[in-house]
CSV table of C-alpha atoms in Angstrom, one decimal:
chain,number,residue,atom,x,y,z
A,29,MET,CA,101.9,88.5,103.2
A,30,LYS,CA,102.3,92.2,102.6
A,31,SER,CA,103.1,94.4,105.6
A,32,LEU,CA,100.2,96.5,106.9
A,33,GLY,CA,102.6,99.1,108.4
A,34,THR,CA,101.6,100.7,111.6
A,35,THR,CA,98.6,102.4,113.1
A,36,SER,CA,98.4,105.2,115.7
A,37,VAL,CA,96.9,104.3,119.1
A,38,ALA,CA,94.5,107.2,118.5
A,39,ALA,CA,92.8,105.2,115.7
A,40,LEU,CA,92.6,102.2,118.0
A,41,ARG,CA,90.9,104.2,120.8
A,42,GLN,CA,88.0,105.0,118.5
A,43,TYR,CA,87.2,101.3,118.2
A,44,VAL,CA,87.7,100.8,121.9
A,45,ARG,CA,85.2,103.6,122.7
A,46,ALA,CA,82.7,102.0,120.4
A,47,ALA,CA,83.2,98.6,121.9
A,48,GLU,CA,82.8,99.8,125.4
A,49,SER,CA,79.7,101.8,124.6
A,50,ALA,CA,78.2,98.5,123.2
A,51,GLY,CA,79.1,96.7,126.5
A,52,VAL,CA,81.8,94.6,124.8
A,53,ASP,CA,84.6,93.2,127.1
A,54,THR,CA,87.7,94.4,125.2
A,55,ALA,CA,90.2,92.4,127.3
A,56,PRO,CA,89.9,89.3,125.1
A,57,LEU,CA,90.2,91.5,122.0
A,58,PHE,CA,93.5,92.9,123.2
A,59,SER,CA,94.7,89.4,124.1
A,60,LYS,CA,93.9,87.9,120.7
A,61,ALA,CA,95.5,90.8,118.9
A,62,GLY,CA,98.7,90.5,121.0
A,63,LEU,CA,98.2,94.0,122.5
A,64,ASN,CA,98.6,95.3,126.0
A,65,ALA,CA,95.6,97.5,126.9
A,66,ALA,CA,98.1,99.9,128.6
A,67,ILE,CA,99.1,101.1,125.1
A,68,LEU,CA,95.9,103.2,125.3
A,69,ASP,CA,97.7,105.5,127.8
A,70,SER,CA,100.3,106.5,125.1
A,71,ASP,CA,99.7,109.7,123.3
A,72,ASP,CA,102.0,109.0,120.4
A,73,GLY,CA,102.2,105.2,120.5
A,74,ARG,CA,101.8,103.0,117.4
A,75,ILE,CA,100.8,99.4,116.9
A,76,ASP,CA,101.4,96.9,114.1
A,77,GLY,CA,98.8,97.0,111.3
A,78,GLU,CA,98.4,93.3,111.6
A,79,GLN,CA,97.5,93.7,115.3
A,80,PHE,CA,95.0,96.4,114.4
A,81,GLN,CA,93.4,94.2,111.8
A,82,VAL,CA,93.0,91.3,114.2
A,83,PHE,CA,91.4,93.6,116.8
A,84,ILE,CA,88.8,94.8,114.3
A,85,GLN,CA,88.2,91.3,113.1
A,86,GLN,CA,87.7,90.0,116.6
A,87,LEU,CA,85.4,93.0,117.4
A,88,ALA,CA,83.3,92.3,114.3
A,89,GLU,CA,83.0,88.6,115.1
A,90,GLN,CA,82.1,89.1,118.8
A,91,THR,CA,79.4,91.7,118.0
A,92,GLY,CA,78.1,90.1,114.8
A,93,ASN,CA,77.4,93.6,113.7
A,94,ARG,CA,77.3,93.9,109.8
A,95,ILE,CA,77.6,97.7,110.0
A,96,LEU,CA,80.2,97.9,112.7
A,97,GLY,CA,82.5,100.2,110.7
A,98,LEU,CA,79.6,102.6,110.0
A,99,GLU,CA,78.6,102.8,113.7
A,100,THR,CA,82.2,103.2,115.0
A,101,GLY,CA,82.4,106.4,113.0
A,102,ASP,CA,80.0,107.9,115.5
A,103,PHE,CA,82.8,107.8,118.0
A,104,VAL,CA,85.3,110.0,116.1
A,105,GLN,CA,87.0,112.8,118.0
A,106,PRO,CA,89.8,115.3,116.9
A,107,GLY,CA,92.2,113.1,118.7
A,108,SER,CA,91.2,110.1,116.5
A,109,TYR,CA,93.4,111.7,113.8
A,110,SER,CA,96.4,112.4,115.9
A,111,VAL,CA,98.1,115.7,115.1
A,112,LEU,CA,96.2,115.7,111.8
A,113,GLY,CA,93.0,116.3,113.7
A,114,TYR,CA,94.4,119.4,115.4
A,115,ILE,CA,95.8,120.7,112.2
A,116,THR,CA,92.4,120.5,110.6
A,117,MET,CA,90.8,122.1,113.6
A,118,SER,CA,93.0,125.2,113.1
A,119,CYS,CA,92.2,125.5,109.3
A,120,ALA,CA,90.1,128.4,108.0
A,121,THR,CA,87.8,126.5,105.7
A,122,LEU,CA,86.6,122.9,105.1
A,123,GLY,CA,88.5,122.9,101.8
A,124,GLU,CA,91.7,123.8,103.6
A,125,ALA,CA,91.1,120.9,106.1
A,126,VAL,CA,90.4,118.4,103.3
A,127,ALA,CA,93.6,119.3,101.6
A,128,ARG,CA,95.5,118.3,104.7
A,129,ILE,CA,94.3,114.7,104.7
A,130,ALA,CA,96.6,113.2,102.0
A,131,PRO,CA,99.9,114.8,103.1
A,132,TYR,CA,99.5,113.8,106.8
A,133,GLU,CA,97.2,110.7,106.9
A,134,LYS,CA,100.2,108.5,107.5
A,135,LEU,CA,100.4,109.9,111.0
A,136,VAL,CA,97.0,108.3,111.7
A,137,GLY,CA,98.2,105.0,110.2
A,138,ASP,CA,99.0,103.0,107.1
A,139,MET,CA,95.4,101.8,106.6
A,140,GLY,CA,95.0,103.5,103.2
A,141,THR,CA,95.7,106.5,101.0
A,142,THR,CA,93.5,109.4,100.0
A,143,ARG,CA,93.3,111.0,96.6
A,144,LEU,CA,91.3,114.1,95.5
A,145,ALA,CA,89.7,114.4,92.0
A,146,MET,CA,87.7,117.1,90.4
A,147,ALA,CA,84.4,116.0,88.6
A,148,GLY,CA,82.7,119.1,87.2
A,149,ASP,CA,81.1,121.1,90.0
A,150,ASN,CA,81.9,118.3,92.4
A,151,ILE,CA,85.0,117.1,94.2
A,152,LYS,CA,85.6,113.4,94.9
A,153,LEU,CA,87.6,111.9,97.8
A,154,LEU,CA,88.8,108.5,96.9
A,155,TRP,CA,90.3,106.2,99.5
A,156,HIS,CA,92.4,103.1,98.7
A,157,CYS,CA,92.3,100.6,101.6
A,158,ASN,CA,95.5,98.7,102.2
A,159,TYR,CA,93.8,96.0,104.2
A,160,ASP,CA,92.5,93.1,102.1
A,161,ASN,CA,91.1,90.8,104.8
A,162,PRO,CA,87.5,90.4,103.6
A,163,ALA,CA,86.3,90.3,107.2
A,164,VAL,CA,87.9,93.6,108.0
A,165,ARG,CA,88.1,95.7,104.9
A,166,PRO,CA,84.4,96.7,104.6
A,167,HIS,CA,84.3,97.8,108.2
A,168,LEU,CA,87.5,99.8,107.8
A,169,VAL,CA,86.3,101.7,104.8
A,170,ASP,CA,82.9,102.3,106.4
A,171,ASN,CA,84.6,103.6,109.5
A,172,VAL,CA,86.8,106.0,107.5
A,173,PHE,CA,84.0,107.5,105.5
A,174,SER,CA,81.6,107.7,108.5
A,175,SER,CA,84.3,109.3,110.6
A,176,TRP,CA,85.1,111.8,107.8
A,177,VAL,CA,81.5,112.9,107.5
A,178,ASN,CA,80.9,113.2,111.2
A,179,TYR,CA,84.1,115.1,111.8
A,180,ALA,CA,83.5,117.5,108.9
A,181,ARG,CA,80.1,118.3,110.3
A,182,TRP,CA,81.6,119.0,113.7
A,183,LEU,CA,84.4,121.2,112.2
A,184,ALA,CA,81.9,123.2,110.1
A,185,ASP,CA,79.3,123.3,112.9
A,186,ASP,CA,76.7,122.1,110.4
A,187,GLU,CA,74.9,118.8,111.0
A,188,ALA,CA,73.2,119.1,107.6
A,189,ALA,CA,76.5,119.0,105.6
A,190,ALA,CA,76.4,115.9,103.5
A,191,PRO,CA,78.0,114.3,100.4
A,192,THR,CA,76.0,114.1,97.2
A,193,LEU,CA,77.0,110.4,96.7
A,194,VAL,CA,78.9,107.7,98.4
A,195,GLN,CA,80.3,104.7,96.5
A,196,LEU,CA,81.5,101.6,98.3
A,197,LYS,CA,83.2,98.5,96.8
A,198,ARG,CA,81.7,96.4,99.6
A,199,PRO,CA,78.5,94.5,98.9
A,200,SER,CA,75.3,95.6,100.5
A,201,PRO,CA,74.9,94.6,104.1
A,202,GLY,CA,71.3,93.8,103.3
A,203,LYS,CA,68.4,95.9,102.3
A,204,GLU,CA,67.2,96.3,105.9
A,205,LEU,CA,70.6,97.9,106.9
A,206,GLU,CA,71.1,100.1,103.8
A,207,GLN,CA,68.9,102.8,105.4
A,208,ALA,CA,71.5,103.2,108.2
A,209,TYR,CA,74.0,104.5,105.6
A,210,GLN,CA,71.5,106.8,103.9
A,211,SER,CA,70.1,108.2,107.1
A,212,ARG,CA,73.6,109.0,108.5
A,213,TRP,CA,75.0,110.4,105.2
A,214,ASN,CA,71.8,111.9,103.8
A,215,CYS,CA,72.7,110.9,100.3
A,216,PRO,CA,72.5,108.0,97.9
A,217,VAL,CA,74.9,105.1,98.7
A,218,HIS,CA,75.9,102.7,95.9
A,219,PHE,CA,77.3,99.3,97.0
A,220,SER,CA,79.4,96.9,94.9
A,221,ALA,CA,80.9,100.0,93.2
A,222,ASP,CA,84.2,100.2,91.3
A,223,GLU,CA,85.7,102.5,93.9
A,224,ASP,CA,85.4,103.7,97.5
A,225,SER,CA,84.6,107.4,97.2
A,226,LEU,CA,82.7,110.4,98.7
A,227,THR,CA,81.5,113.0,96.2
A,228,PHE,CA,80.3,116.5,97.4
A,229,ARG,CA,79.6,119.9,95.9
A,230,ILE,CA,82.7,122.0,95.5
A,231,GLU,CA,81.1,125.0,97.2
A,232,LEU,CA,81.0,123.0,100.4
A,233,LEU,CA,84.8,123.6,100.6
A,234,ASN,CA,84.2,127.3,101.2
A,235,THR,CA,82.5,126.5,104.5
A,236,ARG,CA,84.2,128.5,107.3
A,237,LEU,CA,85.3,126.5,110.3
A,238,ARG,CA,84.7,127.3,113.9
A,239,GLN,CA,88.1,128.2,115.2
A,240,PRO,CA,90.7,129.0,112.5
A,241,ASP,CA,94.2,129.7,113.8
A,242,PRO,CA,96.8,130.1,111.0
A,243,MET,CA,99.8,130.4,113.4
A,244,LEU,CA,98.9,127.3,115.3
A,245,ARG,CA,98.3,125.4,112.1
A,246,LYS,CA,101.8,126.3,110.8
A,247,THR,CA,103.3,125.2,114.2
A,248,LEU,CA,101.4,121.9,114.1
A,249,GLU,CA,102.3,121.2,110.5
A,250,ALA,CA,106.0,121.7,111.3
A,251,HIS,CA,105.5,119.2,114.1
A,252,ALA,CA,103.7,116.8,111.7
A,253,LEU,CA,106.6,117.0,109.2
A,254,THR,CA,109.0,116.0,112.0
A,255,GLN,CA,106.8,113.1,112.9
A,256,LEU,CA,106.5,111.9,109.3
A,257,ALA,CA,110.3,112.0,109.0
A,258,SER,CA,110.7,109.8,112.0
A,259,LEU,CA,108.1,107.3,110.7
A,260,GLU,CA,110.2,106.9,107.5
A,261,THR,CA,112.8,105.0,109.6
A,262,ASP,CA,110.5,102.0,109.3
A,263,THR,CA,110.9,101.8,105.5
A,264,GLN,CA,114.3,103.4,104.9
A,265,SER,CA,117.7,103.1,106.4
A,266,ASP,CA,118.4,105.1,109.5
A,267,LEU,CA,121.0,107.1,107.6
A,268,ALA,CA,118.9,108.0,104.6
A,269,SER,CA,116.0,108.9,106.8
A,270,GLN,CA,118.2,111.1,109.0
A,271,VAL,CA,119.6,112.9,105.9
A,272,LYS,CA,116.1,113.5,104.5
A,273,HIS,CA,114.9,114.9,107.8
A,274,SER,CA,117.9,117.2,108.0
A,275,ILE,CA,117.4,118.4,104.4
A,276,GLN,CA,113.7,119.0,105.2
A,277,GLN,CA,114.5,121.1,108.2
A,278,GLN,CA,117.0,123.2,106.2
A,279,LEU,CA,114.6,123.7,103.3
A,280,MET,CA,112.0,125.1,105.7
A,281,GLN,CA,114.6,127.9,106.1
A,282,GLY,CA,115.1,128.1,102.3
A,283,VAL,CA,118.6,126.6,102.2
A,284,THR,CA,120.3,123.2,102.0
A,285,ARG,CA,124.0,122.4,102.4
A,286,GLN,CA,125.4,119.0,102.3
A,287,ASP,CA,128.3,119.9,104.6
A,288,VAL,CA,125.8,121.1,107.3
A,289,VAL,CA,123.8,117.8,107.0
A,290,ALA,CA,127.0,115.8,107.3
A,291,ASP,CA,128.2,117.9,110.3
A,292,GLU,CA,124.8,117.3,112.1
A,293,LEU,CA,125.4,113.5,111.6
A,294,GLY,CA,128.9,113.7,113.0
A,295,MET,CA,130.8,113.1,109.7
A,296,ASN,CA,132.3,115.0,106.8
A,297,SER,CA,130.8,115.3,103.4
A,298,ARG,CA,133.0,112.7,101.8
A,299,THR,CA,132.1,110.1,104.5
A,300,LEU,CA,128.4,110.9,104.1
A,301,GLN,CA,128.6,110.4,100.3
A,302,ARG,CA,130.5,107.2,100.7
A,303,ARG,CA,128.0,105.7,103.2
A,304,LEU,CA,125.0,106.8,101.2
A,305,SER,CA,126.6,105.2,98.1
A,306,GLN,CA,127.0,101.9,100.0
A,307,GLU,CA,123.2,102.0,100.6
A,308,GLY,CA,122.5,102.6,96.9
A,309,VAL,CA,121.4,106.3,97.2
A,310,SER,CA,123.0,109.7,96.8
A,311,TYR,CA,122.6,113.0,98.6
A,312,GLN,CA,121.2,114.5,95.4
A,313,LYS,CA,118.6,111.8,95.1
A,314,LEU,CA,117.4,112.4,98.7
A,315,LEU,CA,117.4,116.1,98.1
A,316,ASP,CA,115.3,115.7,95.0
A,317,GLU,CA,112.8,113.5,96.8
A,318,VAL,CA,112.4,115.9,99.7
A,319,ARG,CA,112.1,118.9,97.4
A,320,GLN,CA,109.5,117.2,95.3
A,321,THR,CA,107.4,116.2,98.3
A,322,MET,CA,107.5,119.7,99.8
A,323,ALA,CA,106.9,121.3,96.4
A,324,GLU,CA,103.7,119.3,95.9
A,325,ASP,CA,102.5,120.1,99.4
A,326,TYR,CA,103.2,123.8,99.0
A,327,LEU,CA,101.4,123.9,95.6
A,328,LEU,CA,98.3,122.0,96.8
A,329,ASN,CA,98.0,123.3,100.4
A,330,SER,CA,99.3,126.8,100.4
A,331,GLU,CA,98.8,130.1,98.5
A,332,LEU,CA,102.5,130.8,98.1
A,333,ALA,CA,103.5,132.2,94.8
A,334,ILE,CA,105.6,129.8,92.6
A,335,PRO,CA,108.7,131.9,92.7
A,336,ASP,CA,108.5,132.0,96.6
A,337,ILE,CA,108.1,128.2,96.6
A,338,ALA,CA,111.2,127.8,94.4
A,339,LEU,CA,113.1,130.1,96.7
A,340,ARG,CA,112.0,128.1,99.8
A,341,LEU,CA,113.2,124.9,98.1
A,342,GLY,CA,116.7,126.3,97.5
A,343,PHE,CA,116.4,126.9,93.8
A,344,SER,CA,118.5,129.9,92.7
A,345,GLU,CA,116.2,130.4,89.7
A,346,THR,CA,112.5,129.8,89.2
A,347,THR,CA,113.1,128.3,85.8
A,348,SER,CA,115.2,125.6,87.3
A,349,PHE,CA,112.3,124.7,89.6
A,350,HIS,CA,109.9,124.6,86.7
A,351,ARG,CA,112.3,122.4,84.7
A,352,LYS,CA,112.9,120.0,87.5
A,353,PHE,CA,109.2,119.7,88.5
A,354,LYS,CA,108.1,119.1,84.9
A,355,ALA,CA,110.7,116.4,84.5
A,356,ILE,CA,109.2,114.5,87.4
A,357,LYS,CA,105.4,115.2,87.1
A,358,GLY,CA,105.1,115.8,83.4
A,359,LYS,CA,103.5,119.2,84.0
A,360,ARG,CA,104.7,122.6,85.2
A,361,PRO,CA,104.1,123.7,88.8
A,362,GLY,CA,101.2,126.1,87.8
A,363,GLU,CA,99.5,123.3,85.8
A,364,PHE,CA,99.9,120.9,88.7
A,365,ARG,CA,98.3,123.4,91.1
A,366,ALA,CA,95.5,124.2,88.7
A,367,SER,CA,94.6,120.6,88.2
A,368,LYS,CA,94.9,119.9,92.0
A,369,GLY,CA,97.5,117.3,91.4
């Protein structure tokens, strides 16, 4: 069975609030999921994805609610998205907030991945759900989309903001319940679709948010990058993860030196190279990975000029950055930015 990664306690809290509002005793749900309810007191705790899936399944079975996911979306709060929620709160426009989802959604959990696509005068948010339990997946997708719509309306201070179309892979919950989706989202909803996606007019991205704070956003994003680096220890060796984190911190200052990284880890450069080689990686490979991740984030989520991005990433010449980026993505940085990825 594939690993479902981890989920933030913040995401779990949203379901707990919904359950308690419905008068559900959550103690048995925690017990069957192998969770201690005290985890809810943790601000940055995480649980196994398998435990989260069991919790949702037990909640769905206990309530018998065929639109559980849709209704749990009513209980979204900024804290439901961990630090990502506070980053989006400090953005200037809804488009700026939407652009932050993909780079930082792992902080919320490994439940799925988001992709943006242009479609004429519309933009489409596609979500790939990593959970394949048929008793859980429809509720999880419904929850994600319902939460997104409710949270976007709150951010924009506009209860009328709505998608133009929602497509769901899940089958219809029944004609009598389909109206619950349409009344909440105020748009057509297609079930048994080929994808899980939200489509909305591109001009909606220009909506100004209620409390933009560029300086706070930058501080929160730096914190988010540090958290992301620490999460990588679950999928990479401790050494490789520590090296990538150190590289990332250096690149935020526009420099990267292997000897400084080695010194931070209490060894010399030759020892660092030897230990990385034993793990089947090289310093250059890790540097390239970090540079590419940061390059794509800068291109999609900032207005920095491409020469400035190259300088921040430690390239001595912009042409070198262009050449390296095209070799990996098949398009030049400017083309990548223009096509939104």
